[in-house]
PDB file of C-alpha atoms in Angstrom:
ATOM      1  CA  GLN A   1      92.280 -17.030 -38.294  1.00 91.00           C
ATOM      2  CA  VAL A   2      93.991 -20.300 -37.299  1.00 96.00           C
ATOM      3  CA  GLN A   3      93.582 -21.815 -33.838  1.00 97.00           C
ATOM      4  CA  LEU A   4      96.310 -24.204 -32.614  1.00 98.00           C
ATOM      5  CA  VAL A   5      95.958 -26.791 -29.943  1.00 98.00           C
ATOM      6  CA  GLU A   6      98.814 -28.787 -28.639  1.00 98.00           C
ATOM      7  CA  SER A   7      98.599 -32.116 -26.890  1.00 98.00           C
ATOM      8  CA  GLY A   8     100.790 -35.101 -26.053  1.00 98.00           C
ATOM      9  CA  GLY A   9     103.096 -33.363 -23.413  1.00 97.00           C
ATOM     10  CA  GLY A  10     103.758 -35.145 -20.060  1.00 97.00           C
ATOM     11  CA  LEU A  11     106.319 -36.579 -17.684  1.00 98.00           C
ATOM     12  CA  VAL A  12     108.813 -39.021 -19.153  1.00 98.00           C
ATOM     13  CA  GLN A  13     112.084 -40.507 -18.024  1.00 98.00           C
ATOM     14  CA  ALA A  14     115.305 -39.558 -19.711  1.00 98.00           C
ATOM     15  CA  GLY A  15     115.775 -41.722 -22.796  1.00 98.00           C
ATOM     16  CA  GLY A  16     111.979 -41.969 -23.417  1.00 98.00           C
ATOM     17  CA  SER A  17     109.757 -40.693 -26.055  1.00 98.00           C
ATOM     18  CA  LEU A  18     106.769 -38.560 -26.507  1.00 98.00           C
ATOM     19  CA  ARG A  19     104.751 -37.522 -29.734  1.00 98.00           C
ATOM     20  CA  LEU A  20     103.318 -33.971 -29.578  1.00 98.00           C
ATOM     21  CA  SER A  21     100.300 -32.904 -31.759  1.00 98.00           C
ATOM     22  CA  CYS A  22      99.086 -29.652 -32.810  1.00 98.00           C
ATOM     23  CA  ALA A  23      95.564 -29.600 -34.228  1.00 98.00           C
ATOM     24  CA  ALA A  24      94.683 -26.627 -36.315  1.00 98.00           C
ATOM     25  CA  SER A  25      91.126 -25.254 -36.815  1.00 96.00           C
ATOM     26  CA  GLY A  26      89.649 -22.293 -38.646  1.00 96.00           C
ATOM     27  CA  ARG A  27      91.707 -22.661 -41.820  1.00 95.00           C
ATOM     28  CA  SER A  28      93.361 -25.463 -43.658  1.00 95.00           C
ATOM     29  CA  ILE A  29      97.135 -25.492 -42.895  1.00 95.00           C
ATOM     30  CA  SER A  30      98.008 -26.660 -46.266  1.00 95.00           C
ATOM     31  CA  SER A  31      99.467 -23.024 -47.035  1.00 94.00           C
ATOM     32  CA  TYR A  32     101.206 -22.794 -43.778  1.00 96.00           C
ATOM     33  CA  SER A  33     104.515 -23.826 -42.716  1.00 96.00           C
ATOM     34  CA  MET A  34     104.506 -24.971 -39.032  1.00 97.00           C
ATOM     35  CA  GLY A  35     106.889 -24.762 -36.520  1.00 98.00           C
ATOM     36  CA  TRP A  36     107.570 -26.175 -32.868  1.00 98.00           C
ATOM     37  CA  PHE A  37     109.281 -23.846 -30.399  1.00 98.00           C
ATOM     38  CA  ARG A  38     109.949 -24.305 -26.556  1.00 98.00           C
ATOM     39  CA  GLN A  39     110.681 -22.379 -23.695  1.00 98.00           C
ATOM     40  CA  ALA A  40     112.281 -23.697 -20.530  1.00 96.00           C
ATOM     41  CA  PRO A  41     111.891 -21.910 -17.092  1.00 92.00           C
ATOM     42  CA  GLY A  42     114.150 -18.868 -17.006  1.00 94.00           C
ATOM     43  CA  LYS A  43     115.013 -19.039 -20.602  1.00 96.00           C
ATOM     44  CA  GLU A  44     113.911 -17.354 -23.818  1.00 97.00           C
ATOM     45  CA  ARG A  45     111.625 -19.292 -26.275  1.00 97.00           C
ATOM     46  CA  GLU A  46     113.809 -21.197 -28.761  1.00 97.00           C
ATOM     47  CA  PHE A  47     113.327 -22.786 -32.210  1.00 98.00           C
ATOM     48  CA  VAL A  48     112.996 -26.689 -32.243  1.00 98.00           C
ATOM     49  CA  ALA A  49     111.855 -27.705 -35.738  1.00 98.00           C
ATOM     50  CA  ALA A  50     109.777 -26.506 -38.603  1.00 97.00           C
ATOM     51  CA  ILE A  51     108.192 -28.005 -41.703  1.00 97.00           C
ATOM     52  CA  SER A  52     107.436 -26.117 -45.045  1.00 96.00           C
ATOM     53  CA  TRP A  53     104.071 -26.143 -46.594  1.00 94.00           C
ATOM     54  CA  TYR A  54     105.883 -25.748 -49.975  1.00 92.00           C
ATOM     55  CA  ASP A  55     107.882 -29.043 -50.238  1.00 92.00           C
ATOM     56  CA  SER A  56     107.613 -30.335 -46.598  1.00 93.00           C
ATOM     57  CA  ARG A  57     111.200 -29.835 -46.304  1.00 96.00           C
ATOM     58  CA  THR A  58     112.237 -29.928 -42.510  1.00 97.00           C
ATOM     59  CA  TYR A  59     114.524 -27.831 -40.370  1.00 97.00           C
ATOM     60  CA  TYR A  60     115.839 -28.539 -36.842  1.00 97.00           C
ATOM     61  CA  ALA A  61     117.714 -27.030 -34.025  1.00 97.00           C
ATOM     62  CA  GLU A  62     121.241 -28.561 -33.575  1.00 97.00           C
ATOM     63  CA  SER A  63     120.268 -29.730 -30.237  1.00 97.00           C
ATOM     64  CA  VAL A  64     117.531 -31.991 -31.473  1.00 98.00           C
ATOM     65  CA  LYS A  65     118.776 -33.113 -34.776  1.00 98.00           C
ATOM     66  CA  GLY A  66     118.693 -37.114 -34.870  1.00 97.00           C
ATOM     67  CA  ARG A  67     116.391 -37.281 -32.194  1.00 98.00           C
ATOM     68  CA  PHE A  68     113.027 -35.284 -33.064  1.00 98.00           C
ATOM     69  CA  THR A  69     111.151 -35.581 -36.196  1.00 98.00           C
ATOM     70  CA  ILE A  70     108.504 -33.033 -37.438  1.00 98.00           C
ATOM     71  CA  SER A  71     105.569 -34.095 -39.728  1.00 98.00           C
ATOM     72  CA  ARG A  72     102.419 -32.963 -40.989  1.00 97.00           C
ATOM     73  CA  ASP A  73      99.138 -34.492 -41.991  1.00 97.00           C
ATOM     74  CA  ASN A  74      97.239 -31.870 -44.041  1.00 95.00           C
ATOM     75  CA  ALA A  75      94.250 -33.905 -44.439  1.00 96.00           C
ATOM     76  CA  LYS A  76      93.823 -34.040 -40.622  1.00 97.00           C
ATOM     77  CA  ASN A  77      95.182 -30.487 -40.283  1.00 97.00           C
ATOM     78  CA  THR A  78      97.660 -31.461 -37.736  1.00 98.00           C
ATOM     79  CA  VAL A  79     101.468 -31.352 -37.236  1.00 98.00           C
ATOM     80  CA  TYR A  80     103.385 -33.659 -34.983  1.00 98.00           C
ATOM     81  CA  LEU A  81     106.757 -33.685 -33.278  1.00 98.00           C
ATOM     82  CA  GLN A  82     108.132 -37.049 -32.346  1.00 98.00           C
ATOM     83  CA  MET A  83     110.634 -36.807 -29.661  1.00 98.00           C
ATOM     84  CA  ASN A  84     113.046 -39.725 -29.093  1.00 98.00           C
ATOM     85  CA  SER A  85     115.843 -40.167 -26.613  1.00 98.00           C
ATOM     86  CA  LEU A  86     114.686 -37.404 -24.426  1.00 98.00           C
ATOM     87  CA  GLU A  87     117.141 -35.585 -22.172  1.00 97.00           C
ATOM     88  CA  PRO A  88     116.335 -33.603 -19.021  1.00 97.00           C
ATOM     89  CA  GLU A  89     117.528 -30.461 -21.166  1.00 97.00           C
ATOM     90  CA  ASP A  90     114.612 -31.018 -23.338  1.00 98.00           C
ATOM     91  CA  THR A  91     112.159 -29.940 -20.340  1.00 98.00           C
ATOM     92  CA  ALA A  92     110.083 -27.013 -21.515  1.00 98.00           C
ATOM     93  CA  VAL A  93     106.752 -25.878 -22.704  1.00 98.00           C
ATOM     94  CA  TYR A  94     106.279 -26.740 -26.304  1.00 98.00           C
ATOM     95  CA  SER A  95     104.263 -24.609 -28.617  1.00 98.00           C
ATOM     96  CA  CYS A  96     103.308 -24.880 -32.310  1.00 98.00           C
ATOM     97  CA  ALA A  97     103.119 -21.986 -34.565  1.00 98.00           C
ATOM     98  CA  ALA A  98     102.005 -21.244 -38.291  1.00 97.00           C
ATOM     99  CA  ASN A  99     103.567 -19.146 -40.898  1.00 95.00           C
ATOM    100  CA  HIS A 100     101.575 -18.346 -43.930  1.00 93.00           C
ATOM    101  CA  LEU A 101     103.304 -19.134 -47.151  1.00 87.00           C
ATOM    102  CA  GLY A 102     106.878 -18.777 -45.808  1.00 82.00           C
ATOM    103  CA  HIS A 103     109.070 -21.583 -46.573  1.00 83.00           C
ATOM    104  CA  THR A 104     112.880 -20.672 -46.157  1.00 87.00           C
ATOM    105  CA  SER A 105     115.080 -21.869 -43.444  1.00 87.00           C
ATOM    106  CA  ALA A 106     115.937 -18.304 -42.375  1.00 86.00           C
ATOM    107  CA  LEU A 107     112.237 -17.488 -42.258  1.00 87.00           C
ATOM    108  CA  LEU A 108     110.980 -20.545 -40.357  1.00 91.00           C
ATOM    109  CA  THR A 109     113.735 -20.736 -37.745  1.00 89.00           C
ATOM    110  CA  THR A 110     112.843 -17.120 -36.432  1.00 91.00           C
ATOM    111  CA  ILE A 111     110.211 -16.794 -33.936  1.00 92.00           C
ATOM    112  CA  ASN A 112     108.945 -13.474 -35.028  1.00 92.00           C
ATOM    113  CA  ASN A 113     107.852 -14.659 -38.316  1.00 92.00           C
ATOM    114  CA  TYR A 114     104.978 -16.885 -37.235  1.00 95.00           C
ATOM    115  CA  ASP A 115     101.512 -15.456 -37.427  1.00 95.00           C
ATOM    116  CA  TYR A 116      99.665 -17.797 -35.023  1.00 97.00           C
ATOM    117  CA  TRP A 117     100.665 -19.690 -31.809  1.00 98.00           C
ATOM    118  CA  GLY A 118      99.122 -22.237 -29.489  1.00 98.00           C
ATOM    119  CA  GLN A 119      98.994 -22.234 -25.895  1.00 96.00           C
ATOM    120  CA  GLY A 120     101.768 -25.006 -25.328  1.00 97.00           C
ATOM    121  CA  THR A 121     101.960 -28.107 -23.723  1.00 98.00           C
ATOM    122  CA  GLN A 122     104.454 -28.859 -20.963  1.00 98.00           C
ATOM    123  CA  VAL A 123     107.125 -31.712 -21.443  1.00 98.00           C
ATOM    124  CA  THR A 124     108.919 -32.771 -18.274  1.00 98.00           C
ATOM    125  CA  VAL A 125     112.086 -35.087 -18.612  1.00 98.00           C
ATOM    126  CA  SER A 126     113.217 -36.679 -15.442  1.00 97.00           C
ATOM    127  CA  SER A 127     116.955 -38.020 -14.844  1.00 93.00           C
TER     128      SER A 127
END
């Protein structure tokens, strides 16, 4: 079992930055690809970013490319999401997720392919 706990969310003005953290426990994430997803009020959960365990390749939703950066520190068992140039449309609950041994774009960008999920952290961007 892998337990995931997100932190770093909060209220920020448009144009600002936040860094989310996802701390894992129970197992090493070194063989897990990690993803970030978000869900805005009244909308379905959507893919944001992912990073492969295999070669640390990263994948991003078009809406966040160039603004968000996902990274991982296996020694700390933690994954990060650096979010810059935030927009009101980025307001959502952000959750991290873990996928064991998967590493392709098609797999990592699909919600149903993840094995473990955190509870999420709220990000609110004011205009």
